[in-house]
Tab-separated table of N, CA and C in Angstrom:
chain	number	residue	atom	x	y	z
A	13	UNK	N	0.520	-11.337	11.560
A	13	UNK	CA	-0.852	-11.769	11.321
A	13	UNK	C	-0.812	-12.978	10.379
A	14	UNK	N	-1.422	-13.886	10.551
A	14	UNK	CA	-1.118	-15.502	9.801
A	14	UNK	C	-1.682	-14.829	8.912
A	15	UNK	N	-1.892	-15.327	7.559
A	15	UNK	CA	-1.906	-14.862	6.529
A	15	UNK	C	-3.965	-15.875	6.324
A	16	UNK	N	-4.647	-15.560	5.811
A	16	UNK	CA	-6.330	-16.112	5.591
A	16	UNK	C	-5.677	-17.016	4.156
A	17	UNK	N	-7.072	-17.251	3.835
A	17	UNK	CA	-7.070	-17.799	2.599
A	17	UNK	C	-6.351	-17.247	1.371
A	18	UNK	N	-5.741	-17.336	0.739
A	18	UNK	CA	-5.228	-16.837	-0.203
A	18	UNK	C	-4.654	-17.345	-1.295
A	19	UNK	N	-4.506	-16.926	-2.569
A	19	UNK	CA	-3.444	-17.365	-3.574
A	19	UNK	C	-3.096	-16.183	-4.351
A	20	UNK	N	-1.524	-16.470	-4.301
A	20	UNK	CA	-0.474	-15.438	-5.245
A	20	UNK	C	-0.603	-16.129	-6.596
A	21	UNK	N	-1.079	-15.042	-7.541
A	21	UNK	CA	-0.744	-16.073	-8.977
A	21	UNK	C	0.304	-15.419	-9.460
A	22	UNK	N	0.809	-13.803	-9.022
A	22	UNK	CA	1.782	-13.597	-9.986
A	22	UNK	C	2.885	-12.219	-8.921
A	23	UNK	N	4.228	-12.513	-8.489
A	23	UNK	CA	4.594	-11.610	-8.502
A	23	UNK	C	5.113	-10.560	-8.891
A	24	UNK	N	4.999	-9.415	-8.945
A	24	UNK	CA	5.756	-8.059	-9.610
A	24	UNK	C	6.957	-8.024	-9.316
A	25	UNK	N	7.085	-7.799	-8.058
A	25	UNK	CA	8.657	-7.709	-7.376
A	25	UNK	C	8.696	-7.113	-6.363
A	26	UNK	N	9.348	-7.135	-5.376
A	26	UNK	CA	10.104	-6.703	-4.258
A	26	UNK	C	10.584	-5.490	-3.708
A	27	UNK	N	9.434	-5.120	-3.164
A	27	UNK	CA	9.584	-3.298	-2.666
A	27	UNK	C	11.326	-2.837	-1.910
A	28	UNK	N	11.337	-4.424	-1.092
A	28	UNK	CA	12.361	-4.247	-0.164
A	28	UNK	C	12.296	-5.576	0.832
A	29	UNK	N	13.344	-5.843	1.022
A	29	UNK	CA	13.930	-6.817	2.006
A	29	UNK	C	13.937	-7.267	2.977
A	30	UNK	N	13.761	-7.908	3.766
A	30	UNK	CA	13.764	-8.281	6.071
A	30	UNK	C	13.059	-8.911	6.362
A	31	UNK	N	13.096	-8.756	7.899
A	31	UNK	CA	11.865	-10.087	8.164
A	31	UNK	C	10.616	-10.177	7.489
A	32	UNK	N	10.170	-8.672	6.997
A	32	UNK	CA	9.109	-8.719	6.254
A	32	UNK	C	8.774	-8.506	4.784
A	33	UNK	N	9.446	-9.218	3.878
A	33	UNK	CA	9.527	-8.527	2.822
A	33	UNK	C	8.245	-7.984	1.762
A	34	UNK	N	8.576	-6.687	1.475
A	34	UNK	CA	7.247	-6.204	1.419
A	34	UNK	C	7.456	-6.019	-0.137
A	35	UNK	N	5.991	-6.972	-0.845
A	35	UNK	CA	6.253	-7.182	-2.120
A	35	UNK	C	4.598	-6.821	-2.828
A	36	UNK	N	4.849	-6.696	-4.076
A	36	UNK	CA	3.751	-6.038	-4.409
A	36	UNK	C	3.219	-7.937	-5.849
A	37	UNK	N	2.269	-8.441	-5.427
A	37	UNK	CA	1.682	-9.464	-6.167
A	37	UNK	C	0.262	-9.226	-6.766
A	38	UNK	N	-0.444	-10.251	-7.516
A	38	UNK	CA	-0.863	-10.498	-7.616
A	38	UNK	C	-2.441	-11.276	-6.827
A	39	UNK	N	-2.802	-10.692	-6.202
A	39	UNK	CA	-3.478	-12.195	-5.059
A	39	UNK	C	-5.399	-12.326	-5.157
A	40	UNK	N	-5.735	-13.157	-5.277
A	40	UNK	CA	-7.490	-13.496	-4.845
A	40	UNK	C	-6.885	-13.892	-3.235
A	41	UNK	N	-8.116	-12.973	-2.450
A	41	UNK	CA	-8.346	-13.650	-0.789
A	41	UNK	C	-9.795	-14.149	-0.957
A	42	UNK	N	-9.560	-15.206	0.036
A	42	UNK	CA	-11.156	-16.328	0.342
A	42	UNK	C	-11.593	-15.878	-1.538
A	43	UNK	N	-11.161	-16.562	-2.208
A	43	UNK	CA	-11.820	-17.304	-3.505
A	43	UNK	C	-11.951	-15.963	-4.530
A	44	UNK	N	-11.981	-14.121	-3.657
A	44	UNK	CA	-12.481	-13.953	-4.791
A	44	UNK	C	-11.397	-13.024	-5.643
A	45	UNK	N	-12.335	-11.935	-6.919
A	45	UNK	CA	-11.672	-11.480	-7.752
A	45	UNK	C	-9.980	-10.699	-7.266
A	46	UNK	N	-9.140	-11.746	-8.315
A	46	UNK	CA	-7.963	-11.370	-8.140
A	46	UNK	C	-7.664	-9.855	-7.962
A	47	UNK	N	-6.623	-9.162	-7.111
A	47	UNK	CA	-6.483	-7.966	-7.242
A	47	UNK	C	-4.503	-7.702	-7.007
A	48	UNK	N	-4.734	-6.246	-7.052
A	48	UNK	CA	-2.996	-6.129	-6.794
A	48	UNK	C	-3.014	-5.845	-5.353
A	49	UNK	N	-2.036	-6.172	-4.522
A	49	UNK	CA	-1.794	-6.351	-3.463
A	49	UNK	C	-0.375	-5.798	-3.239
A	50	UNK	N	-0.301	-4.715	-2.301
A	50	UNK	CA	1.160	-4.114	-1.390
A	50	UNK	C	0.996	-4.320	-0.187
A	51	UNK	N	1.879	-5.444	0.310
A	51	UNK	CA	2.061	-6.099	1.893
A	51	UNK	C	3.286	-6.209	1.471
A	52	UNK	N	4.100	-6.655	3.316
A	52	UNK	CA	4.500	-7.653	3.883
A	52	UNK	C	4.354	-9.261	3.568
A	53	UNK	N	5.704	-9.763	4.019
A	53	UNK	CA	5.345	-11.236	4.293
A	53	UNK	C	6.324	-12.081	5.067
A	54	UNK	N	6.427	-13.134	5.398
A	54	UNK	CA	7.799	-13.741	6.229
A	54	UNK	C	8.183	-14.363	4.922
A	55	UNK	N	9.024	-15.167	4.885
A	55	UNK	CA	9.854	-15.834	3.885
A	55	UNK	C	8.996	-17.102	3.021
A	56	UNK	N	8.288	-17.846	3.915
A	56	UNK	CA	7.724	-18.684	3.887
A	56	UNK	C	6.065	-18.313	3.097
A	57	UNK	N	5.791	-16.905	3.428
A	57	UNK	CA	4.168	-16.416	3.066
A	57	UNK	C	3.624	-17.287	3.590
A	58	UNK	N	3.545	-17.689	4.944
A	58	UNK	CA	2.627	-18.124	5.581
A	58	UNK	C	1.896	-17.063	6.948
A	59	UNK	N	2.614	-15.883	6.744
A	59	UNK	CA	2.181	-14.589	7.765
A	59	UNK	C	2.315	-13.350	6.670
A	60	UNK	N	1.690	-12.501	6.969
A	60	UNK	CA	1.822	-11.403	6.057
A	60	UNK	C	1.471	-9.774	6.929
A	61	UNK	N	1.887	-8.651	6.764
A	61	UNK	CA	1.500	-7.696	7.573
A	61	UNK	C	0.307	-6.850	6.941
A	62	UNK	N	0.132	-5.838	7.278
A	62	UNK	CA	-0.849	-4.925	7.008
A	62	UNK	C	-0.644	-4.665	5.722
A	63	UNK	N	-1.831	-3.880	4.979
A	63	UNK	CA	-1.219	-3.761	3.680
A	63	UNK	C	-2.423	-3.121	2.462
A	64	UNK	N	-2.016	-2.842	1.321
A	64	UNK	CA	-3.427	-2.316	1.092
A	64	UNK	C	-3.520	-3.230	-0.738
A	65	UNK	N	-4.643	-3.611	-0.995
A	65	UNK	CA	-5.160	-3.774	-2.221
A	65	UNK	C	-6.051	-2.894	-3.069
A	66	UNK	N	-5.701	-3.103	-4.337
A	66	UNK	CA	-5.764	-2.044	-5.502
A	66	UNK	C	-6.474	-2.262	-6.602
A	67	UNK	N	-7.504	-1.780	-7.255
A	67	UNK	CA	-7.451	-2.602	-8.320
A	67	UNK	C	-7.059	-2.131	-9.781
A	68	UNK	N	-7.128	-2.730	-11.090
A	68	UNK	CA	-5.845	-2.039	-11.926
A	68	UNK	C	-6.130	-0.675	-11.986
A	69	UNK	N	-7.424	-0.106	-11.941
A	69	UNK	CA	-7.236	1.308	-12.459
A	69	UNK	C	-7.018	2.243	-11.166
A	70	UNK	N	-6.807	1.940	-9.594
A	70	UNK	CA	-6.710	2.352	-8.497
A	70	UNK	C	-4.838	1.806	-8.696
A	71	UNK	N	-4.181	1.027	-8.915
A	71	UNK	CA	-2.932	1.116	-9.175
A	71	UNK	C	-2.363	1.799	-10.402
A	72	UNK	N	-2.949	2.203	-11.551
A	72	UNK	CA	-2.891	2.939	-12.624
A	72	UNK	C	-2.533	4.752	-11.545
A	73	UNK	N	-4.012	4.733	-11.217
A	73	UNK	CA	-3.524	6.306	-10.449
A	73	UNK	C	-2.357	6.093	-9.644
A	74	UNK	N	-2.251	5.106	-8.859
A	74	UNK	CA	-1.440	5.136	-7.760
A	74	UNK	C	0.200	5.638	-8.343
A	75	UNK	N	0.402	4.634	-9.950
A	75	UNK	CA	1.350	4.897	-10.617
A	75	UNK	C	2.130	6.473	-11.109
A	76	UNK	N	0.764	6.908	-11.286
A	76	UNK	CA	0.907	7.885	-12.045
A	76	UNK	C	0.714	9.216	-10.882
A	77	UNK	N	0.553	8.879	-9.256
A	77	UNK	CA	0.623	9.691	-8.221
A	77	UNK	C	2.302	10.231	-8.184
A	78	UNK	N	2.809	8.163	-7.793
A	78	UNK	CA	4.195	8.408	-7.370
A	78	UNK	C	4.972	8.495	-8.544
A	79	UNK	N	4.647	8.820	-9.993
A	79	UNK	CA	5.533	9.065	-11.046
A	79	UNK	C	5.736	10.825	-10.840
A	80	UNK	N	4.942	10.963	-10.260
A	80	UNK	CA	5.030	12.878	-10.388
A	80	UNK	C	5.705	13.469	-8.447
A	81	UNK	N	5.956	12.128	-8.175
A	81	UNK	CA	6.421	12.503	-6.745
A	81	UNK	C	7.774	12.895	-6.947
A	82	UNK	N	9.034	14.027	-6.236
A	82	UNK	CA	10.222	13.779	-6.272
A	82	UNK	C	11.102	12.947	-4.583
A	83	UNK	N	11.270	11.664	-5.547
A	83	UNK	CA	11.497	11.082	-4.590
A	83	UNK	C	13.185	10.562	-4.569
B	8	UNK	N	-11.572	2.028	11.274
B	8	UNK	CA	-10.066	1.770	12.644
B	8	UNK	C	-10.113	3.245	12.961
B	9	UNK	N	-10.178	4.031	14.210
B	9	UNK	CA	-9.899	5.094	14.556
B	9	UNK	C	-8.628	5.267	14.259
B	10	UNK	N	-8.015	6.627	13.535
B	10	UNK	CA	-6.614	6.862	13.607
B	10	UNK	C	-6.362	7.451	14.454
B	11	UNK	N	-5.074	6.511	14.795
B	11	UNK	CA	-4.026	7.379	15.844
B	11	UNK	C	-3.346	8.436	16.442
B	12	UNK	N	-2.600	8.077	16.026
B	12	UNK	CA	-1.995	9.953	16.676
B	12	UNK	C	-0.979	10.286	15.148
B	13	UNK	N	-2.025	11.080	14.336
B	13	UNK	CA	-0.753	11.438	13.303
B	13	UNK	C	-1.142	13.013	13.264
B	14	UNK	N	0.095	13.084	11.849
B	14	UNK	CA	-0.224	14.341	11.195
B	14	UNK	C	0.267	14.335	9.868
B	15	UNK	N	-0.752	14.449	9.063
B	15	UNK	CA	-0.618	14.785	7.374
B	15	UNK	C	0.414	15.776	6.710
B	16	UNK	N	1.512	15.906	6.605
B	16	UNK	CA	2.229	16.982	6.239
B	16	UNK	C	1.527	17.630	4.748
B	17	UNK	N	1.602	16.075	4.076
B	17	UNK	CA	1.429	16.371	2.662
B	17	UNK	C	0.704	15.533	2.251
B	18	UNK	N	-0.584	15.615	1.243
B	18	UNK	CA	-1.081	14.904	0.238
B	18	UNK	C	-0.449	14.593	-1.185
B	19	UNK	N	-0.222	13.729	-1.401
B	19	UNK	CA	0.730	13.798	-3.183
B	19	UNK	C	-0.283	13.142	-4.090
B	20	UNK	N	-1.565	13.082	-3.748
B	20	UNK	CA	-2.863	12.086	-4.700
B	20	UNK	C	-3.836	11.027	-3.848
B	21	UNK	N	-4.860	11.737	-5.102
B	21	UNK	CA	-5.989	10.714	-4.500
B	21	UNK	C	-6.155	9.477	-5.313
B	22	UNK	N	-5.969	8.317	-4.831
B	22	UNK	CA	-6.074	6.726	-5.949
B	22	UNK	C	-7.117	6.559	-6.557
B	23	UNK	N	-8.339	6.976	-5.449
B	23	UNK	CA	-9.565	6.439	-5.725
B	23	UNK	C	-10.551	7.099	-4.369
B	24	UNK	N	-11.702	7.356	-5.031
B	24	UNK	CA	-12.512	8.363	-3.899
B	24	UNK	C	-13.633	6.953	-4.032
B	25	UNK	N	-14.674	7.275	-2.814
B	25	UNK	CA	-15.735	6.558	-1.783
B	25	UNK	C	-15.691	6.277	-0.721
B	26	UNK	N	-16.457	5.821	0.050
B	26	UNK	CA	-16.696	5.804	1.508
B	26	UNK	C	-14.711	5.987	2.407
B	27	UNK	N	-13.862	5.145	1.533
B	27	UNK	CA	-12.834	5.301	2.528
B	27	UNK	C	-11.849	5.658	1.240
B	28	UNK	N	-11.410	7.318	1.250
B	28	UNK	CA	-10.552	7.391	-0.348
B	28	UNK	C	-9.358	7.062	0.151
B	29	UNK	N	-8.770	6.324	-1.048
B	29	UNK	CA	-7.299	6.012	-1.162
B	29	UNK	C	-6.849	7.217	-1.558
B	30	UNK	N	-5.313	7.362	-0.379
B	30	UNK	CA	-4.965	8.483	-0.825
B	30	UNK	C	-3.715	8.221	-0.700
B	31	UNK	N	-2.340	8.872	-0.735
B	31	UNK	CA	-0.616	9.013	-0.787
B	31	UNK	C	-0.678	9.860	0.259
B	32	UNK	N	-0.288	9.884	1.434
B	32	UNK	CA	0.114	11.040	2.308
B	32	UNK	C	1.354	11.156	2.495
B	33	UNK	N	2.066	11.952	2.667
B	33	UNK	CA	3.125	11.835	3.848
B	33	UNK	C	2.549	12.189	5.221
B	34	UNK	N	2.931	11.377	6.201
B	34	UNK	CA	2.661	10.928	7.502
B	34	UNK	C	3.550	10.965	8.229
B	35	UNK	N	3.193	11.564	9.440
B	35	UNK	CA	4.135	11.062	10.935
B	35	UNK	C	2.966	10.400	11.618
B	36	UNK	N	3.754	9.442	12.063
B	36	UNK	CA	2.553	8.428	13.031
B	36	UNK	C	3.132	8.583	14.556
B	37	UNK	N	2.123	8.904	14.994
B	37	UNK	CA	2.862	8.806	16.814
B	37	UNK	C	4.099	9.739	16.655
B	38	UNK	N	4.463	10.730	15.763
B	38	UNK	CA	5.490	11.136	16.558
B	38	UNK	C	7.070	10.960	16.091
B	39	UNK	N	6.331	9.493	15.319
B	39	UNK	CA	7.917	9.181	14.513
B	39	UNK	C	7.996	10.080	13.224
B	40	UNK	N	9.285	9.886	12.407
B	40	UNK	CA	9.953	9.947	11.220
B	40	UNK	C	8.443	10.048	9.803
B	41	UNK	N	8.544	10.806	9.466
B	41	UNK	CA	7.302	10.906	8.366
B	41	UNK	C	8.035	10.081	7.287
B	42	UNK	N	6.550	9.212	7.043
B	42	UNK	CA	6.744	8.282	5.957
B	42	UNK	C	5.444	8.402	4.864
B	43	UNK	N	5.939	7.736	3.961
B	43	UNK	CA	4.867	8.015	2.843
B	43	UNK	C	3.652	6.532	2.930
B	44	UNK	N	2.811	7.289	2.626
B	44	UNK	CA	1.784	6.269	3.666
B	44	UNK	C	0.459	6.311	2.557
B	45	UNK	N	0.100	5.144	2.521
B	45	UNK	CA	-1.043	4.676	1.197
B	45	UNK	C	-2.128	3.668	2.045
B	46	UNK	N	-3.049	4.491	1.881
B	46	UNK	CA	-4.141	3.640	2.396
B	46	UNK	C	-5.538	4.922	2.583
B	47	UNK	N	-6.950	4.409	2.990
B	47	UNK	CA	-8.049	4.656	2.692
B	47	UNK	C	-8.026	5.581	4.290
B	48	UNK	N	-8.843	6.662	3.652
B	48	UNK	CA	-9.469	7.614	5.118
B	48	UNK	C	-10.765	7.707	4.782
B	49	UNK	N	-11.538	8.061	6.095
B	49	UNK	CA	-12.688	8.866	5.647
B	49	UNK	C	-12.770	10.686	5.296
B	50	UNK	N	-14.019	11.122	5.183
B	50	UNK	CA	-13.934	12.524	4.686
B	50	UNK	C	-13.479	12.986	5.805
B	51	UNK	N	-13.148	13.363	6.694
B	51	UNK	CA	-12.921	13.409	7.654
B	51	UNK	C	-11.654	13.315	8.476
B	52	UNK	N	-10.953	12.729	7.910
B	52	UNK	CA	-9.707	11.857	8.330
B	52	UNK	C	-9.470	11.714	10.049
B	53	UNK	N	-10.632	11.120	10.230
B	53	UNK	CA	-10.534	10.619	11.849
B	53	UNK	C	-10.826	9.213	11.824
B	54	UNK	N	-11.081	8.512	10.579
B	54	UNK	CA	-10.609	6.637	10.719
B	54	UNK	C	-10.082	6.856	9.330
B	55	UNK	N	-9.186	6.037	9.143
B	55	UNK	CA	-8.874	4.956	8.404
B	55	UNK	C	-8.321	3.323	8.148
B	56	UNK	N	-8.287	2.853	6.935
B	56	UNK	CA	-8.521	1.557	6.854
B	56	UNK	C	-6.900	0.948	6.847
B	57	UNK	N	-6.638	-0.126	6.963
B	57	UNK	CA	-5.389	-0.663	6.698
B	57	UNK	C	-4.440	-0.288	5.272
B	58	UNK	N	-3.061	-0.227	5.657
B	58	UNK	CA	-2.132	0.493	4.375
B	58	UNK	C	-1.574	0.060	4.350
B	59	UNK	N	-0.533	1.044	4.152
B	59	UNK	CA	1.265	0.447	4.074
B	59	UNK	C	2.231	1.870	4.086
B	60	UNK	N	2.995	1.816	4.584
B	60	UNK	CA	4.195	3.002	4.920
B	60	UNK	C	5.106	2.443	4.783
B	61	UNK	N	5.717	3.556	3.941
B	61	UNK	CA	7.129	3.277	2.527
B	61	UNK	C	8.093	4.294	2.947
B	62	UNK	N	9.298	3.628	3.016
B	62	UNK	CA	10.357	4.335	3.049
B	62	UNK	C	10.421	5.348	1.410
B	63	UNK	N	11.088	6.465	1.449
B	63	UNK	CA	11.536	7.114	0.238
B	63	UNK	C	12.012	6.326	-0.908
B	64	UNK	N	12.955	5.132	-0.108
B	64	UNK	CA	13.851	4.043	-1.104
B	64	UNK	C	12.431	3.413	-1.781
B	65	UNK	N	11.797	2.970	-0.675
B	65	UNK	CA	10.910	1.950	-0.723
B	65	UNK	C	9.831	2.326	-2.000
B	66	UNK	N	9.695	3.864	-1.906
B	66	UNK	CA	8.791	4.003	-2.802
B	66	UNK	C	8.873	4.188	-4.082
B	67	UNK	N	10.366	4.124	-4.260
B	67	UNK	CA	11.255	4.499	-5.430
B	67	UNK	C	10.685	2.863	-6.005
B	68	UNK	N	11.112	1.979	-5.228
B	68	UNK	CA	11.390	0.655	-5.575
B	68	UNK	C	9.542	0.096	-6.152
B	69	UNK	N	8.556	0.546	-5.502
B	69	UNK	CA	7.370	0.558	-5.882
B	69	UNK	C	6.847	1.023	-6.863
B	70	UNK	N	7.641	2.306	-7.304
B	70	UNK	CA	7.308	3.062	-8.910
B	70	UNK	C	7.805	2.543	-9.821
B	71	UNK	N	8.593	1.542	-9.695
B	71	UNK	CA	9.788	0.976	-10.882
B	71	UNK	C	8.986	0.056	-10.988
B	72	UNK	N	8.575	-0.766	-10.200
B	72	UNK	CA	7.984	-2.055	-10.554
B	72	UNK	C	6.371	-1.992	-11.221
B	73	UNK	N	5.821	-1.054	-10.559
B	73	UNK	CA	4.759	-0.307	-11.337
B	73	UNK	C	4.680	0.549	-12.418
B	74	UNK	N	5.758	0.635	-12.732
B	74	UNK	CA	5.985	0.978	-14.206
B	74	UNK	C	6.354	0.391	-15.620
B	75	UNK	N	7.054	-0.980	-14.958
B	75	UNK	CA	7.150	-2.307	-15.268
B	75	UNK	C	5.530	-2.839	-15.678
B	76	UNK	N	4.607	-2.641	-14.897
B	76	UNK	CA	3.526	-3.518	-15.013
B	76	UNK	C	2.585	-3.111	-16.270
B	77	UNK	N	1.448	-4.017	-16.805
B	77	UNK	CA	1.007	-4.062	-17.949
B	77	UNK	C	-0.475	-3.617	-16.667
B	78	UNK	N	-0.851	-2.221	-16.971
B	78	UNK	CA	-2.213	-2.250	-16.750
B	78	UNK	C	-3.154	-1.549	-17.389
């Protein structure tokens, strides 16, 4: 999926590796309030896959879901 | 988005509740390999919204970096 409007201001890091590397950033889509973002992307971030956005206190739980997961 | 053909083994948390709650499942989709799967359902769980499905590694690699983060 080509990737819309967007800007990364900050990445976290790198879930994992391949054609799609699926990384967890920083991003505003079409202009608005920045949020956290878990996608895909090609190398380039000019395509990106499915994916879901968070915002800090919806990644706060999310944290504190998979801190109590045994994984 | 109507969901597909799954089945919920396990819930491990809810992110965030309203019209579509974010939740942690473990998932088999279609049939395949159950993966851990983050994204919005309804009450209902006969639609949900776009996610992301994480390998075990993958999600390891997602808690580290989110634990890393300032939120």
């Amino acid at each position: 999926m080509p990737a819309k409007e967007f800007e990364i201001s900050k990445t976290f890091g790198v879930i994992s590796e391949g054609d799609f590397q699926k990384e967890v950033n920083l991003i505003s889509w079409n202009g608005r309030k920045e949020k956290i973002d878990i996608r895909g992307w090609n190398d380039t971030h000019t395509k990106c896959g499915k994916g879901i956005v968070l915002t800090t206190n919806e990644a706060k739980a999310l944290r504190e879901i998979l801190n109590c997961m045994e994984l």
